[in-house]
mmCIF file of N, CA and C in Angstrom:
data_model
loop_
_atom_site.group_PDB
_atom_site.id
_atom_site.type_symbol
_atom_site.label_atom_id
_atom_site.label_comp_id
_atom_site.label_asym_id
_atom_site.label_seq_id
_atom_site.Cartn_x
_atom_site.Cartn_y
_atom_site.Cartn_z
ATOM 1 N N UNK A 1 1.050 -0.940 0.116
ATOM 2 C CA UNK A 1 0.065 0.005 -0.006
ATOM 3 C C UNK A 1 0.907 1.295 0.057
ATOM 4 N N UNK A 2 1.084 1.745 -1.044
ATOM 5 C CA UNK A 2 1.966 2.755 -1.071
ATOM 6 C C UNK A 2 1.460 4.287 -1.995
ATOM 7 N N UNK A 3 0.131 4.059 -2.349
ATOM 8 C CA UNK A 3 -0.661 4.797 -2.958
ATOM 9 C C UNK A 3 -2.081 4.741 -2.413
ATOM 10 N N UNK A 4 -2.928 6.245 -2.627
ATOM 11 C CA UNK A 4 -4.330 5.766 -2.405
ATOM 12 C C UNK A 4 -5.071 5.031 -2.806
ATOM 13 N N UNK A 5 -4.973 4.973 -4.259
ATOM 14 C CA UNK A 5 -5.427 3.679 -4.894
ATOM 15 C C UNK A 5 -5.294 2.485 -4.487
ATOM 16 N N UNK A 6 -4.179 2.323 -3.904
ATOM 17 C CA UNK A 6 -3.897 0.993 -3.256
ATOM 18 C C UNK A 6 -4.689 0.511 -2.123
ATOM 19 N N UNK A 7 -5.285 1.592 -1.391
ATOM 20 C CA UNK A 7 -6.040 1.111 -0.106
ATOM 21 C C UNK A 7 -7.432 0.904 -0.791
ATOM 22 N N UNK A 8 -7.767 1.466 -1.745
ATOM 23 C CA UNK A 8 -9.081 0.796 -2.358
ATOM 24 C C UNK A 8 -9.265 -0.798 -2.612
ATOM 25 N N UNK A 9 -8.043 -0.655 -3.514
ATOM 26 C CA UNK A 9 -7.867 -2.338 -3.795
ATOM 27 C C UNK A 9 -7.383 -3.428 -2.550
ATOM 28 N N UNK A 10 -6.907 -2.701 -1.469
ATOM 29 C CA UNK A 10 -6.583 -3.694 -0.285
ATOM 30 C C UNK A 10 -8.471 -3.694 0.368
ATOM 31 N N UNK A 11 -9.161 -2.842 0.359
ATOM 32 C CA UNK A 11 -10.716 -2.984 0.532
ATOM 33 C C UNK A 11 -11.356 -4.018 -0.214
ATOM 34 N N UNK A 12 -11.113 -4.190 -1.539
ATOM 35 C CA UNK A 12 -11.844 -4.936 -2.355
ATOM 36 C C UNK A 12 -11.375 -6.337 -2.413
ATOM 37 N N UNK A 13 -9.953 -6.494 -1.823
ATOM 38 C CA UNK A 13 -9.389 -7.841 -1.474
ATOM 39 C C UNK A 13 -9.629 -8.727 -0.210
ATOM 40 N N UNK A 14 -9.602 -7.632 0.677
ATOM 41 C CA UNK A 14 -10.642 -7.909 2.111
ATOM 42 C C UNK A 14 -12.260 -8.654 1.842
ATOM 43 N N UNK A 15 -12.850 -7.692 0.989
ATOM 44 C CA UNK A 15 -14.071 -7.932 0.964
ATOM 45 C C UNK A 15 -14.352 -9.206 -0.135
ATOM 46 N N UNK A 16 -13.667 -9.619 -0.781
ATOM 47 C CA UNK A 16 -13.521 -10.796 -1.689
ATOM 48 C C UNK A 16 -13.087 -11.967 -0.858
ATOM 49 N N UNK A 17 -12.169 -11.930 0.172
ATOM 50 C CA UNK A 17 -11.781 -12.620 0.820
ATOM 51 C C UNK A 17 -12.801 -13.279 2.064
ATOM 52 N N UNK A 18 -13.377 -11.977 2.730
ATOM 53 C CA UNK A 18 -14.822 -12.050 3.562
ATOM 54 C C UNK A 18 -15.704 -13.092 2.935
ATOM 55 N N UNK A 19 -16.217 -12.893 1.372
ATOM 56 C CA UNK A 19 -16.770 -13.790 0.606
ATOM 57 C C UNK A 19 -16.780 -15.020 0.776
ATOM 58 N N UNK A 20 -15.216 -15.352 0.305
ATOM 59 C CA UNK A 20 -14.755 -16.651 0.426
ATOM 60 C C UNK A 20 -14.805 -17.368 1.574
ATOM 61 N N UNK A 21 -14.714 -16.784 2.337
ATOM 62 C CA UNK A 21 -14.644 -17.368 3.996
ATOM 63 C C UNK A 21 -16.084 -17.633 4.504
ATOM 64 N N UNK A 22 -17.105 -17.607 3.825
ATOM 65 C CA UNK A 22 -18.501 -17.646 4.367
ATOM 66 C C UNK A 22 -19.175 -16.415 5.460
ATOM 67 N N UNK A 23 -18.525 -15.321 5.212
ATOM 68 C CA UNK A 23 -19.060 -14.191 6.126
ATOM 69 C C UNK A 23 -20.455 -13.748 5.895
ATOM 70 N N UNK A 24 -21.311 -13.408 6.605
ATOM 71 C CA UNK A 24 -22.430 -12.823 6.104
ATOM 72 C C UNK A 24 -22.110 -11.042 6.116
ATOM 73 N N UNK A 25 -23.262 -10.662 5.215
ATOM 74 C CA UNK A 25 -22.817 -9.082 5.211
ATOM 75 C C UNK A 25 -22.459 -8.162 6.266
ATOM 76 N N UNK A 26 -23.044 -8.278 7.612
ATOM 77 C CA UNK A 26 -22.484 -7.498 8.680
ATOM 78 C C UNK A 26 -21.191 -7.883 8.957
ATOM 79 N N UNK A 27 -20.725 -9.092 9.181
ATOM 80 C CA UNK A 27 -19.179 -9.583 9.581
ATOM 81 C C UNK A 27 -18.554 -8.945 8.229
ATOM 82 N N UNK A 28 -18.724 -9.050 7.039
ATOM 83 C CA UNK A 28 -18.086 -8.625 6.083
ATOM 84 C C UNK A 28 -17.513 -7.203 6.163
ATOM 85 N N UNK A 29 -18.662 -6.043 6.225
ATOM 86 C CA UNK A 29 -18.496 -4.732 6.889
ATOM 87 C C UNK A 29 -17.769 -4.793 8.193
ATOM 88 N N UNK A 30 -17.706 -5.716 9.148
ATOM 89 C CA UNK A 30 -16.777 -5.169 10.077
ATOM 90 C C UNK A 30 -15.354 -5.607 9.826
ATOM 91 N N UNK A 31 -15.155 -6.397 9.285
ATOM 92 C CA UNK A 31 -13.688 -6.886 8.615
ATOM 93 C C UNK A 31 -12.969 -5.672 7.500
ATOM 94 N N UNK A 32 -13.868 -5.548 6.707
ATOM 95 C CA UNK A 32 -13.659 -4.777 5.777
ATOM 96 C C UNK A 32 -13.103 -3.053 6.343
ATOM 97 N N UNK A 33 -14.417 -2.879 7.394
ATOM 98 C CA UNK A 33 -13.766 -1.533 8.285
ATOM 99 C C UNK A 33 -12.481 -1.620 8.887
ATOM 100 N N UNK A 34 -12.164 -2.785 9.626
ATOM 101 C CA UNK A 34 -11.172 -2.802 10.414
ATOM 102 C C UNK A 34 -9.988 -2.701 9.514
ATOM 103 N N UNK A 35 -9.983 -3.580 8.442
ATOM 104 C CA UNK A 35 -8.692 -3.717 7.345
ATOM 105 C C UNK A 35 -8.784 -2.289 6.606
ATOM 106 N N UNK A 36 -9.796 -1.705 6.392
ATOM 107 C CA UNK A 36 -9.550 -0.279 6.149
ATOM 108 C C UNK A 36 -8.628 0.698 6.896
ATOM 109 N N UNK A 37 -9.276 0.507 8.273
ATOM 110 C CA UNK A 37 -8.423 1.553 9.208
ATOM 111 C C UNK A 37 -7.070 1.178 9.390
ATOM 112 N N UNK A 38 -6.902 -0.112 9.211
ATOM 113 C CA UNK A 38 -5.292 -0.557 9.436
ATOM 114 C C UNK A 38 -4.376 -0.307 8.229
ATOM 115 N N UNK A 39 -5.185 -0.218 6.968
ATOM 116 C CA UNK A 39 -4.335 0.051 6.100
ATOM 117 C C UNK A 39 -3.864 1.439 5.732
ATOM 118 N N UNK A 40 -5.000 2.211 6.234
ATOM 119 C CA UNK A 40 -4.750 3.590 6.373
ATOM 120 C C UNK A 40 -3.537 3.909 7.193
ATOM 121 N N UNK A 41 -3.949 3.627 8.419
ATOM 122 C CA UNK A 41 -2.680 3.841 9.238
ATOM 123 C C UNK A 41 -1.121 3.379 8.909
ATOM 124 N N UNK A 42 -1.216 2.268 8.301
ATOM 125 C CA UNK A 42 0.004 1.892 7.694
ATOM 126 C C UNK A 42 0.420 2.918 6.483
ATOM 127 N N UNK A 43 -0.314 3.442 5.807
ATOM 128 C CA UNK A 43 -0.117 4.236 4.450
ATOM 129 C C UNK A 43 0.404 5.758 4.926
ATOM 130 N N UNK A 44 -0.555 6.043 5.746
ATOM 131 C CA UNK A 44 -0.473 7.607 6.201
ATOM 132 C C UNK A 44 0.504 7.605 7.621
ATOM 133 N N UNK A 45 0.893 6.856 8.452
ATOM 134 C CA UNK A 45 1.651 6.702 9.649
ATOM 135 C C UNK A 45 3.032 6.141 9.258
ATOM 136 N N UNK A 46 2.870 4.873 8.719
ATOM 137 C CA UNK A 46 3.959 3.883 8.253
ATOM 138 C C UNK A 46 4.592 4.274 6.919
ATOM 139 N N UNK A 47 3.922 5.374 6.306
ATOM 140 C CA UNK A 47 4.680 5.221 4.610
ATOM 141 C C UNK A 47 4.404 4.397 4.025
ATOM 142 N N UNK A 48 3.426 3.806 3.917
ATOM 143 C CA UNK A 48 3.448 2.667 3.360
ATOM 144 C C UNK A 48 3.442 1.516 4.009
ATOM 145 N N UNK A 49 2.789 0.293 3.827
ATOM 146 C CA UNK A 49 2.773 -0.939 4.192
ATOM 147 C C UNK A 49 2.514 -2.306 2.993
ATOM 148 N N UNK A 50 2.227 -3.302 3.757
ATOM 149 C CA UNK A 50 2.114 -4.460 3.237
ATOM 150 C C UNK A 50 0.419 -5.151 3.843
ATOM 151 N N UNK A 51 -0.364 -5.722 3.397
ATOM 152 C CA UNK A 51 -1.472 -6.461 3.802
ATOM 153 C C UNK A 51 -1.570 -7.679 3.097
ATOM 154 N N UNK A 52 -1.512 -8.989 4.143
ATOM 155 C CA UNK A 52 -1.828 -10.183 3.677
ATOM 156 C C UNK A 52 -3.045 -10.669 4.414
ATOM 157 N N UNK A 53 -3.754 -11.701 3.557
ATOM 158 C CA UNK A 53 -4.945 -12.217 4.309
ATOM 159 C C UNK A 53 -5.013 -13.845 4.056
ATOM 160 N N UNK A 54 -5.370 -14.145 4.979
ATOM 161 C CA UNK A 54 -5.178 -15.654 5.166
ATOM 162 C C UNK A 54 -6.616 -16.336 5.769
ATOM 163 N N UNK A 55 -7.297 -17.041 5.033
ATOM 164 C CA UNK A 55 -8.450 -17.949 5.679
ATOM 165 C C UNK A 55 -7.739 -19.021 6.339
ATOM 166 N N UNK A 56 -8.590 -19.131 7.571
ATOM 167 C CA UNK A 56 -7.861 -20.097 8.460
ATOM 168 C C UNK A 56 -8.773 -20.872 9.165
ATOM 169 N N UNK A 57 -8.775 -22.036 9.897
ATOM 170 C CA UNK A 57 -9.652 -22.937 10.305
ATOM 171 C C UNK A 57 -9.244 -22.743 11.790
ATOM 172 N N UNK A 58 -9.832 -23.193 12.676
ATOM 173 C CA UNK A 58 -9.869 -23.262 14.168
ATOM 174 C C UNK A 58 -11.216 -24.043 14.808
ATOM 175 N N UNK A 59 -10.911 -25.374 15.441
ATOM 176 C CA UNK A 59 -12.291 -25.915 16.057
ATOM 177 C C UNK A 59 -13.663 -25.845 15.379
ATOM 178 N N UNK A 60 -13.526 -26.301 13.788
ATOM 179 C CA UNK A 60 -14.336 -26.336 12.905
ATOM 180 C C UNK A 60 -15.178 -24.975 12.201
ATOM 181 N N UNK A 61 -14.518 -23.966 12.876
ATOM 182 C CA UNK A 61 -14.681 -22.679 12.618
ATOM 183 C C UNK A 61 -13.872 -22.244 11.415
ATOM 184 N N UNK A 62 -14.283 -21.033 10.425
ATOM 185 C CA UNK A 62 -13.402 -20.916 9.608
ATOM 186 C C UNK A 62 -13.370 -19.037 9.888
ATOM 187 N N UNK A 63 -12.325 -18.519 9.770
ATOM 188 C CA UNK A 63 -11.896 -17.149 10.100
ATOM 189 C C UNK A 63 -10.871 -16.492 8.771
ATOM 190 N N UNK A 64 -10.924 -15.154 8.998
ATOM 191 C CA UNK A 64 -10.069 -14.767 8.143
ATOM 192 C C UNK A 64 -8.752 -13.729 8.929
ATOM 193 N N UNK A 65 -7.750 -13.934 8.611
ATOM 194 C CA UNK A 65 -6.575 -13.229 9.338
ATOM 195 C C UNK A 65 -6.180 -12.333 8.662
ATOM 196 N N UNK A 66 -6.021 -11.078 9.133
ATOM 197 C CA UNK A 66 -5.437 -9.928 8.576
ATOM 198 C C UNK A 66 -4.015 -9.693 8.828
ATOM 199 N N UNK A 67 -2.883 -9.438 8.603
ATOM 200 C CA UNK A 67 -1.735 -8.865 8.636
ATOM 201 C C UNK A 67 -1.308 -7.853 7.928
ATOM 202 N N UNK A 68 -1.060 -6.575 8.654
ATOM 203 C CA UNK A 68 -0.637 -5.291 8.175
ATOM 204 C C UNK A 68 0.361 -5.051 8.912
ATOM 205 N N UNK A 69 1.425 -4.502 7.885
ATOM 206 C CA UNK A 69 2.661 -4.120 8.370
ATOM 207 C C UNK A 69 3.297 -3.112 7.856
ATOM 208 N N UNK A 70 3.853 -2.262 8.646
ATOM 209 C CA UNK A 70 4.984 -1.028 7.857
ATOM 210 C C UNK A 70 6.349 -1.201 8.722
ATOM 211 N N UNK A 71 7.067 -0.238 7.859
ATOM 212 C CA UNK A 71 8.286 0.072 8.278
ATOM 213 C C UNK A 71 8.619 1.613 8.752
ATOM 214 N N UNK A 72 7.487 2.193 8.991
ATOM 215 C CA UNK A 72 7.547 3.305 9.617
ATOM 216 C C UNK A 72 8.168 3.285 11.135
ATOM 217 N N UNK A 73 7.811 4.679 11.521
ATOM 218 C CA UNK A 73 8.344 5.069 12.744
ATOM 219 C C UNK A 73 7.840 4.408 14.091
ATOM 220 N N UNK A 74 6.791 3.600 14.212
ATOM 221 C CA UNK A 74 6.448 2.880 15.063
ATOM 222 C C UNK A 74 5.449 3.403 16.336
ATOM 223 N N UNK A 75 5.215 2.719 17.178
ATOM 224 C CA UNK A 75 3.797 3.767 18.120
ATOM 225 C C UNK A 75 4.607 3.330 19.340
ATOM 226 N N UNK A 76 4.884 4.521 20.152
ATOM 227 C CA UNK A 76 5.665 4.529 21.095
ATOM 228 C C UNK A 76 4.891 3.898 22.181
ATOM 229 N N UNK A 77 3.662 4.397 22.578
ATOM 230 C CA UNK A 77 2.778 3.782 23.516
ATOM 231 C C UNK A 77 1.487 3.132 22.957
ATOM 232 N N UNK A 78 1.723 1.709 22.819
ATOM 233 C CA UNK A 78 0.445 1.151 22.033
ATOM 234 C C UNK A 78 -0.691 1.339 22.916
ATOM 235 N N UNK A 79 -0.844 1.152 24.074
ATOM 236 C CA UNK A 79 -2.132 1.083 24.950
ATOM 237 C C UNK A 79 -2.748 2.780 24.854
ATOM 238 N N UNK A 80 -1.699 3.665 24.584
ATOM 239 C CA UNK A 80 -2.360 5.099 24.277
ATOM 240 C C UNK A 80 -2.995 5.382 23.115
ATOM 241 N N UNK A 81 -2.203 4.381 22.397
ATOM 242 C CA UNK A 81 -2.686 4.408 20.480
ATOM 243 C C UNK A 81 -4.311 4.078 20.662
ATOM 244 N N UNK A 82 -4.633 2.959 21.628
ATOM 245 C CA UNK A 82 -6.095 2.397 21.678
ATOM 246 C C UNK A 82 -6.789 3.105 22.100
ATOM 247 N N UNK A 83 -6.604 4.255 23.079
ATOM 248 C CA UNK A 83 -7.542 5.275 23.523
ATOM 249 C C UNK A 83 -8.515 6.108 22.512
ATOM 250 N N UNK A 84 -9.448 5.921 22.601
ATOM 251 C CA UNK A 84 -10.232 6.935 21.841
ATOM 252 C C UNK A 84 -10.060 8.211 21.787
ATOM 253 N N UNK A 85 -9.907 8.788 20.620
ATOM 254 C CA UNK A 85 -9.587 10.182 20.922
ATOM 255 C C UNK A 85 -8.001 10.575 20.601
ATOM 256 N N UNK A 86 -7.325 9.626 20.913
ATOM 257 C CA UNK A 86 -5.849 9.970 20.541
ATOM 258 C C UNK A 86 -5.782 9.562 19.236
ATOM 259 N N UNK A 87 -4.807 10.570 18.860
ATOM 260 C CA UNK A 87 -4.508 10.437 17.351
ATOM 261 C C UNK A 87 -3.069 11.532 17.304
ATOM 262 N N UNK A 88 -2.405 10.866 16.357
ATOM 263 C CA UNK A 88 -0.957 11.598 15.917
ATOM 264 C C UNK A 88 -1.267 12.386 14.722
ATOM 265 N N UNK A 89 -2.324 12.281 14.196
ATOM 266 C CA UNK A 89 -2.522 12.750 12.503
ATOM 267 C C UNK A 89 -3.533 13.632 12.903
ATOM 268 N N UNK A 90 -4.616 13.694 11.629
ATOM 269 C CA UNK A 90 -5.652 14.621 11.935
ATOM 270 C C UNK A 90 -7.141 13.614 11.794
ATOM 271 N N UNK A 91 -6.860 12.829 12.212
ATOM 272 C CA UNK A 91 -8.109 11.722 12.284
ATOM 273 C C UNK A 91 -8.609 12.118 13.642
ATOM 274 N N UNK A 92 -9.860 11.407 13.577
ATOM 275 C CA UNK A 92 -10.829 11.046 14.902
ATOM 276 C C UNK A 92 -10.119 10.624 16.217
ATOM 277 N N UNK A 93 -9.313 9.787 15.975
ATOM 278 C CA UNK A 93 -8.501 8.589 17.015
ATOM 279 C C UNK A 93 -9.602 7.833 16.893
ATOM 280 N N UNK A 94 -9.920 6.880 16.346
ATOM 281 C CA UNK A 94 -10.959 5.966 16.591
ATOM 282 C C UNK A 94 -10.537 4.755 15.888
ATOM 283 N N UNK A 95 -9.435 4.666 15.080
ATOM 284 C CA UNK A 95 -8.883 3.840 13.991
ATOM 285 C C UNK A 95 -8.476 2.667 14.912
ATOM 286 N N UNK A 96 -7.149 2.803 15.576
ATOM 287 C CA UNK A 96 -6.884 1.429 16.064
ATOM 288 C C UNK A 96 -7.344 0.743 17.276
ATOM 289 N N UNK A 97 -8.325 1.253 18.128
ATOM 290 C CA UNK A 97 -8.934 0.909 18.937
ATOM 291 C C UNK A 97 -10.526 0.627 18.488
ATOM 292 N N UNK A 98 -11.140 1.091 17.308
ATOM 293 C CA UNK A 98 -12.244 0.640 16.660
ATOM 294 C C UNK A 98 -12.044 -0.604 15.755
ATOM 295 N N UNK A 99 -10.576 -0.578 15.182
ATOM 296 C CA UNK A 99 -10.332 -2.158 14.513
ATOM 297 C C UNK A 99 -10.276 -3.138 15.327
ATOM 298 N N UNK A 100 -9.519 -2.949 16.727
ATOM 299 C CA UNK A 100 -9.306 -4.036 17.602
ATOM 300 C C UNK A 100 -11.246 -4.216 18.081
ATOM 301 N N UNK A 101 -12.090 -3.249 18.405
ATOM 302 C CA UNK A 101 -13.533 -3.950 18.677
ATOM 303 C C UNK A 101 -13.908 -4.787 17.580
ATOM 304 N N UNK A 102 -13.609 -4.638 16.333
ATOM 305 C CA UNK A 102 -14.688 -4.879 15.665
ATOM 306 C C UNK A 102 -14.016 -6.356 14.935
ATOM 307 N N UNK A 103 -12.847 -6.957 15.535
ATOM 308 C CA UNK A 103 -11.992 -8.364 15.206
ATOM 309 C C UNK A 103 -11.998 -9.029 16.639
ATOM 310 N N UNK A 104 -11.956 -10.430 16.623
ATOM 311 C CA UNK A 104 -11.806 -11.501 17.629
ATOM 312 C C UNK A 104 -10.700 -11.497 18.203
ATOM 313 N N UNK A 105 -9.704 -11.295 17.695
ATOM 314 C CA UNK A 105 -8.399 -11.393 18.273
ATOM 315 C C UNK A 105 -7.474 -10.259 17.294
ATOM 316 N N UNK A 106 -7.116 -9.701 18.274
ATOM 317 C CA UNK A 106 -6.126 -8.428 17.719
ATOM 318 C C UNK A 106 -4.812 -8.142 18.541
ATOM 319 N N UNK A 107 -3.364 -8.220 17.800
ATOM 320 C CA UNK A 107 -2.520 -8.182 18.443
ATOM 321 C C UNK A 107 -1.544 -7.241 17.601
ATOM 322 N N UNK A 108 -0.888 -5.947 18.731
ATOM 323 C CA UNK A 108 0.085 -4.942 17.735
ATOM 324 C C UNK A 108 1.448 -5.433 18.388
ATOM 325 N N UNK A 109 2.426 -5.256 17.161
ATOM 326 C CA UNK A 109 3.761 -5.358 17.567
ATOM 327 C C UNK A 109 4.321 -4.048 16.912
ATOM 328 N N UNK A 110 5.372 -3.205 17.629
ATOM 329 C CA UNK A 110 5.756 -1.958 17.440
ATOM 330 C C UNK A 110 6.912 -1.805 17.907
ATOM 331 N N UNK A 111 7.972 -1.209 17.467
ATOM 332 C CA UNK A 111 9.344 -0.814 17.871
ATOM 333 C C UNK A 111 9.474 0.663 17.283
ATOM 334 N N UNK A 112 9.825 1.320 18.055
ATOM 335 C CA UNK A 112 10.062 2.789 17.713
ATOM 336 C C UNK A 112 11.048 2.643 16.573
ATOM 337 N N UNK A 113 10.982 3.161 15.448
ATOM 338 C CA UNK A 113 11.975 3.284 14.300
ATOM 339 C C UNK A 113 12.149 1.745 13.458
ATOM 340 N N UNK A 114 11.430 1.041 14.101
ATOM 341 C CA UNK A 114 11.294 -0.472 13.251
ATOM 342 C C UNK A 114 10.097 -0.773 12.426
ATOM 343 N N UNK A 115 8.930 0.042 12.727
ATOM 344 C CA UNK A 115 7.748 -0.493 12.274
ATOM 345 C C UNK A 115 6.947 -0.804 12.822
ATOM 346 N N UNK A 116 5.515 -0.972 12.251
ATOM 347 C CA UNK A 116 4.488 -1.806 13.377
ATOM 348 C C UNK A 116 3.992 -2.804 12.385
ATOM 349 N N UNK A 117 3.441 -3.825 12.904
ATOM 350 C CA UNK A 117 2.559 -4.907 12.581
ATOM 351 C C UNK A 117 1.404 -5.505 13.565
ATOM 352 N N UNK A 118 0.079 -5.470 12.705
ATOM 353 C CA UNK A 118 -1.124 -5.795 13.401
ATOM 354 C C UNK A 118 -1.352 -7.073 12.777
ATOM 355 N N UNK A 119 -1.787 -7.948 13.890
ATOM 356 C CA UNK A 119 -2.483 -9.339 13.395
ATOM 357 C C UNK A 119 -3.840 -9.407 13.646
ATOM 358 N N UNK A 120 -4.765 -9.601 13.167
ATOM 359 C CA UNK A 120 -6.392 -9.581 13.540
ATOM 360 C C UNK A 120 -7.015 -10.728 12.832
ATOM 361 N N UNK A 121 -7.919 -10.916 13.733
ATOM 362 C CA UNK A 121 -8.951 -12.312 12.868
ATOM 363 C C UNK A 121 -10.241 -12.211 13.261
ATOM 364 N N UNK A 122 -10.696 -12.685 12.672
ATOM 365 C CA UNK A 122 -12.442 -12.457 13.088
ATOM 366 C C UNK A 122 -13.110 -13.804 12.679
ATOM 367 N N UNK A 123 -13.721 -14.535 13.467
ATOM 368 C CA UNK A 123 -14.259 -16.054 13.392
ATOM 369 C C UNK A 123 -15.659 -15.951 12.729
ATOM 370 N N UNK A 124 -15.680 -16.927 12.223
ATOM 371 C CA UNK A 124 -17.164 -16.968 11.280
ATOM 372 C C UNK A 124 -17.725 -18.192 11.915
ATOM 373 N N UNK A 125 -18.618 -17.800 12.906
ATOM 374 C CA UNK A 125 -19.521 -18.792 13.453
ATOM 375 C C UNK A 125 -20.268 -19.865 12.886
ATOM 376 N N UNK A 126 -20.481 -19.618 11.409
ATOM 377 C CA UNK A 126 -21.189 -20.406 10.474
ATOM 378 C C UNK A 126 -20.207 -21.618 9.949
ATOM 379 N N UNK A 127 -19.043 -21.726 10.406
ATOM 380 C CA UNK A 127 -18.434 -23.082 10.056
ATOM 381 C C UNK A 127 -18.186 -22.707 8.757
#
């Protein structure tokens, strides 16, 4: 994700993956919204980044795993970054915390000067 149009392509790829994973419309929207926030963060704050998608299985359930990574400046205080209203840019400050609330599993690894990687999974209860 190096340009604005890459963000749109990422949204479309995530939407297609949610359909393949068997998610209903509401969960499709949740996952696409979370992915969009994470991709935009990597683009705006990380200077660009990568998105990988993987359909995963666990206990008879199917899910979609998103991994968004960048080589940007990193997040100095991850807990503060999850606080609604906290922003280092011009946004509303709901992106990272909002994305976490939309997914079932959410992990952030970040190191100042080395970048950030977010791994998030949403599970489909429909099997």
